[in-house]
């Protein structure tokens, strides 16, 4: 059977050259490890005997005179010999324990007391020798030139033909090849995953488990695999025997039960649960097509997945493919390369992503922004998946609690934050932290457990104590590690791989411009992507040359001369002299500029700093990053997987944070729309998936709410700790009423991947939670083609709102219209998925419903406020305006509606109160100025407003 170019590219033969080099290196490593073992276990006592060192050992216990006598050379030699022998004995015991564990293949080796580093060293040496000795021989035999036995080959071909014939009888919906696979080829599947041909031939018919990559400190192992899928960890030996000596996809083979590697394919016993069998399927010959060039359109249509109106049967979890809408609508199979790039950049950047997402949400609360498209959508999905707003929030609260004490700030140089709490690293130490902080290591570290931070809103006026803190990435324990650029007291350089160093510096610049634990600062970027100015316009400025930053930095340094930054930020939080100035360089400037910047940032902790990609001369701290993104800070003893942001990703992210304005425009003259929106320019109301009104929602057996906090109301029980995931699953299905393949659902709910048993148990749990109708049919259905869908009896609040609003557009009288609008706004408790639990609902970026919801609700609120205020019912008009403001707080047309309604309802006092709310809300959003129409209305309704504001400013 001929191979396609893709199959040849993936053929195991591609490993031959790499494996040859790897084996050579492995042999050398094994030889070195063997020599080290011999020297350390046999050579050490041999040398002592040869040199007569054992003769110096005491033959009896020391007496009082010996203990009080003066220490001479002989006594020192004796002590050294004893220490050497004890160390040798400890190491030899570690080698024996590791060797016995490795050869037996039973569990983990016994821990030798007080021998952590030494036992790990012994494990490395023993493992190197054993792995090489077990792998080199079989691997060399596998690459021999002996011809294949023709009888065996014929039998294999016959067996393959039988498998193909059996696969052709598979029911529809259980898998097919992609469009690039030639007809007549055989494709091998493990569940929904397509396997390489050479890896899969010997696995057909078997249940197979794919070894998972390590997660934190946990590594997949045969005992745990047996425990999960066979019910008894002691059955790991069965798995070992089924797979012993079989070549794995990476060219290695299983020879020791303790040594398995990620992505290996393990044959499992037939009674294993939660696993799929490997199957083979022949690609069917496509229908004959007209080869005439004029029929290209028809041919293209025949390959369009939309033309069939059905879900492609194989949608892998890792691809995060998404079925959208009803049959016949678009099946989105996003570009894997772009998605992989974004995800790999963001995967360890939880704090960075949280700041960027906060900027996106603020921009969208200010005004209506365009829907993202294409790769922008995938960038937003990746940001939502990776963001850790909980850690960012707790870090902000924890740091500001130090400013709130009024004490001089601690000299923090680094911060570590994880799900357990926040740790500050200090130099010099301070042993007396304020409560509830705890001092560790004599005050070199301060610790605040998670949950002990002050509540939100209690420190709104508290200044950010350490605005120069910027995260580097996550360490091996999953902790976010930050450094304070101010603490360096000089330039900080990111060296190593030039491309990665540039991406690391770009990510740090973005975080400085968007993070929540900093407020007043200026970041000047030179040689970085110009779009960064759009990510943090209030903090970041793009400069053409490093010399442009010198004047500003010099002025800041002069103004802050002699000022203790750590004291000044607490005593004079509004002092402009202490507003930080950071220069971030994409490349090292010329020598003269470097000298000047170094001089300006030297001499202790000051509110100025320099961060540069490249080997900046005289840098106080050097962050070394390699091509894999591993970053080391030797001066601080820090190693992390670095945060990174490529130029392309920065551009996509900037388009999300600050897209072009999309305010509605009157096409007749280009001016903003008047208060009474033109009918033809009002947002279109989507057709509800299922038409239902408020009565139908009230009586529905299962009710789903997405406007405001996501919630599902069902009669069945579910554990509280499982409710969040189950709710997201139901919400996802309400967004895809036509049904989705379980793999698509899995990819949305577990973007990092989940096994089939986890997915299936979750689905069954939700099915039980939602219950069944009076006829016994479940509200969570599985269609004949394998899709999951909700029963039409499940009611969604968004369907209720769209049903009522469409009726309002068709109402015959203004009173009927107002009644329908009021009922719709009563159901809408807020924007779509107003609060998202950490890591959840990232897929909402693909659904693209959020802007539609806010547009429709803002329109409804504005329309109801105008109708009722003009009709003499300003109370309802004010309530309607406030309902729309909850959805989009920066929409000033709604604030104008509120001002008019309050003026009609209670007069001048109502206008003053509404004005205060308006100023506070816009201030929180960072909106500096009122729209001209809003300012003009305030001048009309409250002409003395400017006089009062001037008097208040003078008094303050």
mmCIF file of C-alpha atoms in Angstrom, residues 91-344:
data_model
loop_
_atom_site.group_PDB
_atom_site.id
_atom_site.type_symbol
_atom_site.label_atom_id
_atom_site.label_comp_id
_atom_site.label_asym_id
_atom_site.label_seq_id
_atom_site.Cartn_x
_atom_site.Cartn_y
_atom_site.Cartn_z
ATOM 1 C CA UNK A 91 25.542 7.274 48.745
ATOM 2 C CA UNK A 92 26.098 3.520 48.421
ATOM 3 C CA UNK A 93 22.834 2.831 50.247
ATOM 4 C CA UNK A 94 21.060 5.261 47.861
ATOM 5 C CA UNK A 95 22.557 3.444 44.855
ATOM 6 C CA UNK A 96 21.453 0.072 46.232
ATOM 7 C CA UNK A 97 17.904 1.325 46.900
ATOM 8 C CA UNK A 98 17.589 2.904 43.447
ATOM 9 C CA UNK A 99 19.045 -0.125 41.684
ATOM 10 C CA UNK A 100 16.703 -2.520 43.500
ATOM 11 C CA UNK A 101 13.648 -0.330 42.741
ATOM 12 C CA UNK A 102 14.563 0.081 39.069
ATOM 13 C CA UNK A 103 15.183 -3.603 38.466
ATOM 14 C CA UNK A 104 12.063 -4.747 40.321
ATOM 15 C CA UNK A 105 9.882 -2.114 38.626
ATOM 16 C CA UNK A 106 7.668 -1.893 41.734
ATOM 17 C CA UNK A 107 6.418 1.586 42.605
ATOM 18 C CA UNK A 108 8.693 4.381 43.752
ATOM 19 C CA UNK A 109 11.998 3.701 45.560
ATOM 20 C CA UNK A 110 12.157 3.923 49.347
ATOM 21 C CA UNK A 111 13.335 7.329 50.562
ATOM 22 C CA UNK A 112 16.673 7.196 52.337
ATOM 23 C CA UNK A 113 16.509 9.543 55.366
ATOM 24 C CA UNK A 114 18.415 12.845 55.040
ATOM 25 C CA UNK A 115 19.480 11.947 51.500
ATOM 26 C CA UNK A 116 17.239 14.001 49.214
ATOM 27 C CA UNK A 117 19.822 15.523 46.813
ATOM 28 C CA UNK A 118 22.170 12.560 47.123
ATOM 29 C CA UNK A 119 19.395 10.061 46.360
ATOM 30 C CA UNK A 120 18.290 12.075 43.342
ATOM 31 C CA UNK A 121 21.887 12.078 42.080
ATOM 32 C CA UNK A 122 22.081 8.322 42.541
ATOM 33 C CA UNK A 123 18.764 7.925 40.709
ATOM 34 C CA UNK A 124 20.087 9.878 37.725
ATOM 35 C CA UNK A 125 23.236 7.753 37.501
ATOM 36 C CA UNK A 126 21.405 4.425 37.895
ATOM 37 C CA UNK A 127 18.672 5.458 35.462
ATOM 38 C CA UNK A 128 21.198 6.556 32.819
ATOM 39 C CA UNK A 129 22.985 3.216 32.950
ATOM 40 C CA UNK A 130 19.813 1.104 32.938
ATOM 41 C CA UNK A 131 17.981 3.039 30.233
ATOM 42 C CA UNK A 132 20.942 2.896 27.862
ATOM 43 C CA UNK A 133 21.600 -0.773 28.530
ATOM 44 C CA UNK A 134 17.981 -1.737 27.898
ATOM 45 C CA UNK A 135 17.330 0.536 24.909
ATOM 46 C CA UNK A 136 20.499 0.445 22.823
ATOM 47 C CA UNK A 137 20.420 -3.266 22.031
ATOM 48 C CA UNK A 138 16.799 -3.570 20.860
ATOM 49 C CA UNK A 139 16.994 -0.226 19.054
ATOM 50 C CA UNK A 140 20.070 -1.294 17.151
ATOM 51 C CA UNK A 141 18.377 -4.515 16.159
ATOM 52 C CA UNK A 142 15.342 -2.609 14.986
ATOM 53 C CA UNK A 143 17.390 -0.627 12.491
ATOM 54 C CA UNK A 144 19.086 -3.667 10.966
ATOM 55 C CA UNK A 145 18.911 -4.414 7.257
ATOM 56 C CA UNK A 146 17.524 -7.957 7.484
ATOM 57 C CA UNK A 147 14.732 -8.459 4.898
ATOM 58 C CA UNK A 148 11.217 -8.958 6.170
ATOM 59 C CA UNK A 149 9.794 -12.419 6.086
ATOM 60 C CA UNK A 150 7.484 -12.567 3.068
ATOM 61 C CA UNK A 151 5.066 -14.961 4.739
ATOM 62 C CA UNK A 152 4.745 -12.719 7.766
ATOM 63 C CA UNK A 153 4.239 -9.686 5.541
ATOM 64 C CA UNK A 154 1.515 -11.449 3.556
ATOM 65 C CA UNK A 155 -0.253 -12.447 6.757
ATOM 66 C CA UNK A 156 -0.077 -8.861 7.992
ATOM 67 C CA UNK A 157 -1.559 -7.578 4.721
ATOM 68 C CA UNK A 158 -4.357 -10.137 4.906
ATOM 69 C CA UNK A 159 -5.127 -9.121 8.479
ATOM 70 C CA UNK A 160 -5.141 -5.465 7.440
ATOM 71 C CA UNK A 161 -7.581 -6.203 4.626
ATOM 72 C CA UNK A 162 -9.912 -7.923 7.096
ATOM 73 C CA UNK A 163 -9.711 -4.915 9.421
ATOM 74 C CA UNK A 164 -10.522 -2.570 6.550
ATOM 75 C CA UNK A 165 -13.522 -4.686 5.584
ATOM 76 C CA UNK A 166 -14.772 -4.684 9.174
ATOM 77 C CA UNK A 167 -14.241 -0.950 9.487
ATOM 78 C CA UNK A 168 -16.276 -0.290 6.364
ATOM 79 C CA UNK A 169 -19.322 -1.634 8.214
ATOM 80 C CA UNK A 170 -18.983 0.955 10.959
ATOM 81 C CA UNK A 171 -22.194 2.955 11.523
ATOM 82 C CA UNK A 172 -22.296 6.500 10.244
ATOM 83 C CA UNK A 173 -20.993 9.096 12.616
ATOM 84 C CA UNK A 174 -18.122 7.071 14.053
ATOM 85 C CA UNK A 175 -15.292 8.619 12.140
ATOM 86 C CA UNK A 176 -13.905 9.455 8.758
ATOM 87 C CA UNK A 177 -10.666 10.651 7.266
ATOM 88 C CA UNK A 178 -9.987 14.276 6.521
ATOM 89 C CA UNK A 179 -10.192 15.701 3.032
ATOM 90 C CA UNK A 180 -6.451 15.388 2.446
ATOM 91 C CA UNK A 181 -6.363 11.587 2.829
ATOM 92 C CA UNK A 182 -6.406 9.789 -0.534
ATOM 93 C CA UNK A 183 -9.180 7.305 -1.247
ATOM 94 C CA UNK A 184 -8.190 3.717 -0.581
ATOM 95 C CA UNK A 185 -5.845 4.584 2.298
ATOM 96 C CA UNK A 186 -6.524 3.195 5.775
ATOM 97 C CA UNK A 187 -6.922 5.634 8.655
ATOM 98 C CA UNK A 188 -6.499 4.453 12.241
ATOM 99 C CA UNK A 189 -8.499 5.943 15.099
ATOM 100 C CA UNK A 190 -8.224 5.919 18.871
ATOM 101 C CA UNK A 191 -11.639 7.283 19.733
ATOM 102 C CA UNK A 192 -11.641 10.632 17.932
ATOM 103 C CA UNK A 193 -7.870 10.806 17.501
ATOM 104 C CA UNK A 194 -6.188 9.904 14.218
ATOM 105 C CA UNK A 195 -3.056 7.778 14.807
ATOM 106 C CA UNK A 196 0.050 7.376 12.677
ATOM 107 C CA UNK A 197 -0.215 4.250 10.538
ATOM 108 C CA UNK A 198 2.993 2.630 11.795
ATOM 109 C CA UNK A 199 2.098 3.290 15.398
ATOM 110 C CA UNK A 200 -1.412 1.905 15.080
ATOM 111 C CA UNK A 201 -1.273 -1.285 12.972
ATOM 112 C CA UNK A 202 -0.383 -3.526 15.896
ATOM 113 C CA UNK A 203 -2.924 -1.799 18.145
ATOM 114 C CA UNK A 204 -6.089 -2.398 16.092
ATOM 115 C CA UNK A 205 -8.782 -4.052 18.199
ATOM 116 C CA UNK A 206 -7.052 -3.308 21.498
ATOM 117 C CA UNK A 207 -8.083 -0.850 24.160
ATOM 118 C CA UNK A 208 -5.292 1.722 24.323
ATOM 119 C CA UNK A 209 -4.213 4.366 26.825
ATOM 120 C CA UNK A 210 -2.076 7.361 25.840
ATOM 121 C CA UNK A 211 0.418 8.329 28.551
ATOM 122 C CA UNK A 212 -0.294 11.871 29.725
ATOM 123 C CA UNK A 213 2.360 14.603 29.981
ATOM 124 C CA UNK A 214 3.498 15.631 33.481
ATOM 125 C CA UNK A 215 1.341 18.093 35.399
ATOM 126 C CA UNK A 216 3.370 20.024 37.956
ATOM 127 C CA UNK A 217 5.288 17.417 39.928
ATOM 128 C CA UNK A 218 2.995 14.565 39.000
ATOM 129 C CA UNK A 219 4.127 12.090 36.348
ATOM 130 C CA UNK A 220 1.847 9.446 34.865
ATOM 131 C CA UNK A 221 2.799 5.913 35.938
ATOM 132 C CA UNK A 222 1.619 2.337 35.418
ATOM 133 C CA UNK A 223 0.296 1.947 38.968
ATOM 134 C CA UNK A 224 -2.016 4.985 38.684
ATOM 135 C CA UNK A 225 -3.098 3.969 35.169
ATOM 136 C CA UNK A 226 -4.039 0.520 36.453
ATOM 137 C CA UNK A 227 -5.845 2.018 39.415
ATOM 138 C CA UNK A 228 -7.890 4.381 37.211
ATOM 139 C CA UNK A 229 -8.839 1.973 34.453
ATOM 140 C CA UNK A 230 -8.531 -1.492 36.014
ATOM 141 C CA UNK A 231 -9.634 -0.682 39.540
ATOM 142 C CA UNK A 232 -6.466 -2.033 41.154
ATOM 143 C CA UNK A 233 -2.996 -0.480 40.998
ATOM 144 C CA UNK A 234 -1.406 -3.894 41.520
ATOM 145 C CA UNK A 235 -2.519 -4.884 38.025
ATOM 146 C CA UNK A 236 0.185 -2.622 36.572
ATOM 147 C CA UNK A 237 2.162 -5.808 35.841
ATOM 148 C CA UNK A 238 -0.490 -6.846 33.293
ATOM 149 C CA UNK A 239 -0.012 -3.552 31.444
ATOM 150 C CA UNK A 240 3.750 -4.017 31.576
ATOM 151 C CA UNK A 241 3.583 -7.530 30.117
ATOM 152 C CA UNK A 242 1.210 -6.448 27.324
ATOM 153 C CA UNK A 243 3.613 -3.709 26.221
ATOM 154 C CA UNK A 244 7.063 -5.065 27.083
ATOM 155 C CA UNK A 245 9.507 -4.590 24.207
ATOM 156 C CA UNK A 246 6.980 -2.970 21.826
ATOM 157 C CA UNK A 247 8.380 0.039 19.947
ATOM 158 C CA UNK A 248 6.632 3.275 20.895
ATOM 159 C CA UNK A 249 5.991 6.345 18.652
ATOM 160 C CA UNK A 250 9.258 7.961 19.803
ATOM 161 C CA UNK A 251 11.289 4.860 18.907
ATOM 162 C CA UNK A 252 11.854 3.686 22.477
ATOM 163 C CA UNK A 253 10.327 0.617 24.109
ATOM 164 C CA UNK A 254 9.014 -0.360 27.513
ATOM 165 C CA UNK A 255 11.648 -2.346 29.392
ATOM 166 C CA UNK A 256 11.283 -1.127 32.990
ATOM 167 C CA UNK A 257 7.894 -0.778 34.613
ATOM 168 C CA UNK A 258 8.880 2.552 36.157
ATOM 169 C CA UNK A 259 10.045 4.143 32.925
ATOM 170 C CA UNK A 260 7.233 5.325 30.675
ATOM 171 C CA UNK A 261 7.158 8.529 28.665
ATOM 172 C CA UNK A 262 4.427 11.016 27.676
ATOM 173 C CA UNK A 263 2.408 10.155 24.552
ATOM 174 C CA UNK A 264 3.326 6.449 24.587
ATOM 175 C CA UNK A 265 0.458 4.187 23.493
ATOM 176 C CA UNK A 266 -0.144 1.358 25.974
ATOM 177 C CA UNK A 267 -2.239 -1.713 25.183
ATOM 178 C CA UNK A 268 -4.649 -2.314 28.052
ATOM 179 C CA UNK A 269 -6.496 -5.460 29.240
ATOM 180 C CA UNK A 270 -9.917 -5.934 27.672
ATOM 181 C CA UNK A 271 -11.727 -5.212 30.925
ATOM 182 C CA UNK A 272 -10.238 -1.689 31.186
ATOM 183 C CA UNK A 273 -12.887 1.002 31.602
ATOM 184 C CA UNK A 274 -13.115 4.503 30.131
ATOM 185 C CA UNK A 275 -10.865 3.744 27.148
ATOM 186 C CA UNK A 276 -11.408 3.399 23.411
ATOM 187 C CA UNK A 277 -10.273 0.642 21.073
ATOM 188 C CA UNK A 278 -8.100 1.379 18.073
ATOM 189 C CA UNK A 279 -10.038 0.934 14.828
ATOM 190 C CA UNK A 280 -9.121 1.065 11.148
ATOM 191 C CA UNK A 281 -11.232 2.651 8.433
ATOM 192 C CA UNK A 282 -10.774 2.823 4.681
ATOM 193 C CA UNK A 283 -11.264 6.183 3.008
ATOM 194 C CA UNK A 284 -14.153 5.925 0.589
ATOM 195 C CA UNK A 285 -13.702 6.826 -3.070
ATOM 196 C CA UNK A 286 -15.332 10.221 -3.646
ATOM 197 C CA UNK A 287 -18.046 10.589 -6.220
ATOM 198 C CA UNK A 288 -16.789 11.224 -9.739
ATOM 199 C CA UNK A 289 -16.363 14.920 -10.426
ATOM 200 C CA UNK A 290 -16.277 16.808 -13.659
ATOM 201 C CA UNK A 291 -12.635 17.653 -14.329
ATOM 202 C CA UNK A 292 -13.534 20.511 -16.610
ATOM 203 C CA UNK A 293 -12.119 23.791 -15.348
ATOM 204 C CA UNK A 294 -15.511 25.387 -15.592
ATOM 205 C CA UNK A 295 -16.905 23.139 -12.856
ATOM 206 C CA UNK A 296 -14.517 24.364 -10.220
ATOM 207 C CA UNK A 297 -17.323 25.982 -8.298
ATOM 208 C CA UNK A 298 -19.230 22.720 -8.045
ATOM 209 C CA UNK A 299 -16.146 20.831 -6.994
ATOM 210 C CA UNK A 300 -15.401 23.355 -4.319
ATOM 211 C CA UNK A 301 -18.939 23.119 -3.054
ATOM 212 C CA UNK A 302 -18.688 19.350 -2.738
ATOM 213 C CA UNK A 303 -15.770 19.673 -0.325
ATOM 214 C CA UNK A 304 -17.399 22.337 1.793
ATOM 215 C CA UNK A 305 -18.310 20.881 5.203
ATOM 216 C CA UNK A 306 -21.289 23.214 5.339
ATOM 217 C CA UNK A 307 -22.870 21.749 2.257
ATOM 218 C CA UNK A 308 -23.801 18.547 4.042
ATOM 219 C CA UNK A 309 -25.205 20.391 7.027
ATOM 220 C CA UNK A 310 -23.732 17.841 9.415
ATOM 221 C CA UNK A 311 -21.021 17.890 12.042
ATOM 222 C CA UNK A 312 -17.700 16.400 10.962
ATOM 223 C CA UNK A 313 -17.450 13.232 13.002
ATOM 224 C CA UNK A 314 -13.871 13.646 14.177
ATOM 225 C CA UNK A 315 -13.219 16.895 16.015
ATOM 226 C CA UNK A 316 -10.191 16.491 18.245
ATOM 227 C CA UNK A 317 -10.066 17.900 21.747
ATOM 228 C CA UNK A 318 -6.753 19.616 21.086
ATOM 229 C CA UNK A 319 -8.034 21.389 18.013
ATOM 230 C CA UNK A 320 -10.897 22.937 19.995
ATOM 231 C CA UNK A 321 -13.095 22.778 16.920
ATOM 232 C CA UNK A 322 -16.501 24.313 17.327
ATOM 233 C CA UNK A 323 -19.889 23.579 15.837
ATOM 234 C CA UNK A 324 -21.953 26.724 15.710
ATOM 235 C CA UNK A 325 -25.655 27.185 15.240
ATOM 236 C CA UNK A 326 -28.177 25.118 13.359
ATOM 237 C CA UNK A 327 -27.427 22.464 10.697
ATOM 238 C CA UNK A 328 -26.178 24.103 7.563
ATOM 239 C CA UNK A 329 -24.389 26.891 9.428
ATOM 240 C CA UNK A 330 -20.661 27.254 9.712
ATOM 241 C CA UNK A 331 -18.362 24.651 11.174
ATOM 242 C CA UNK A 332 -15.355 26.519 12.478
ATOM 243 C CA UNK A 333 -12.081 24.595 12.326
ATOM 244 C CA UNK A 334 -9.661 27.267 13.370
ATOM 245 C CA UNK A 335 -6.053 27.533 12.212
ATOM 246 C CA UNK A 336 -4.107 25.166 14.487
ATOM 247 C CA UNK A 337 -0.818 26.993 13.978
ATOM 248 C CA UNK A 338 -2.135 30.333 15.151
ATOM 249 C CA UNK A 339 -4.019 28.803 18.063
ATOM 250 C CA UNK A 340 -1.023 26.757 19.168
ATOM 251 C CA UNK A 341 1.189 29.825 19.071
ATOM 252 C CA UNK A 342 -1.176 31.910 21.173
ATOM 253 C CA UNK A 343 -1.807 29.140 23.686
ATOM 254 C CA UNK A 344 1.882 28.332 24.135
#
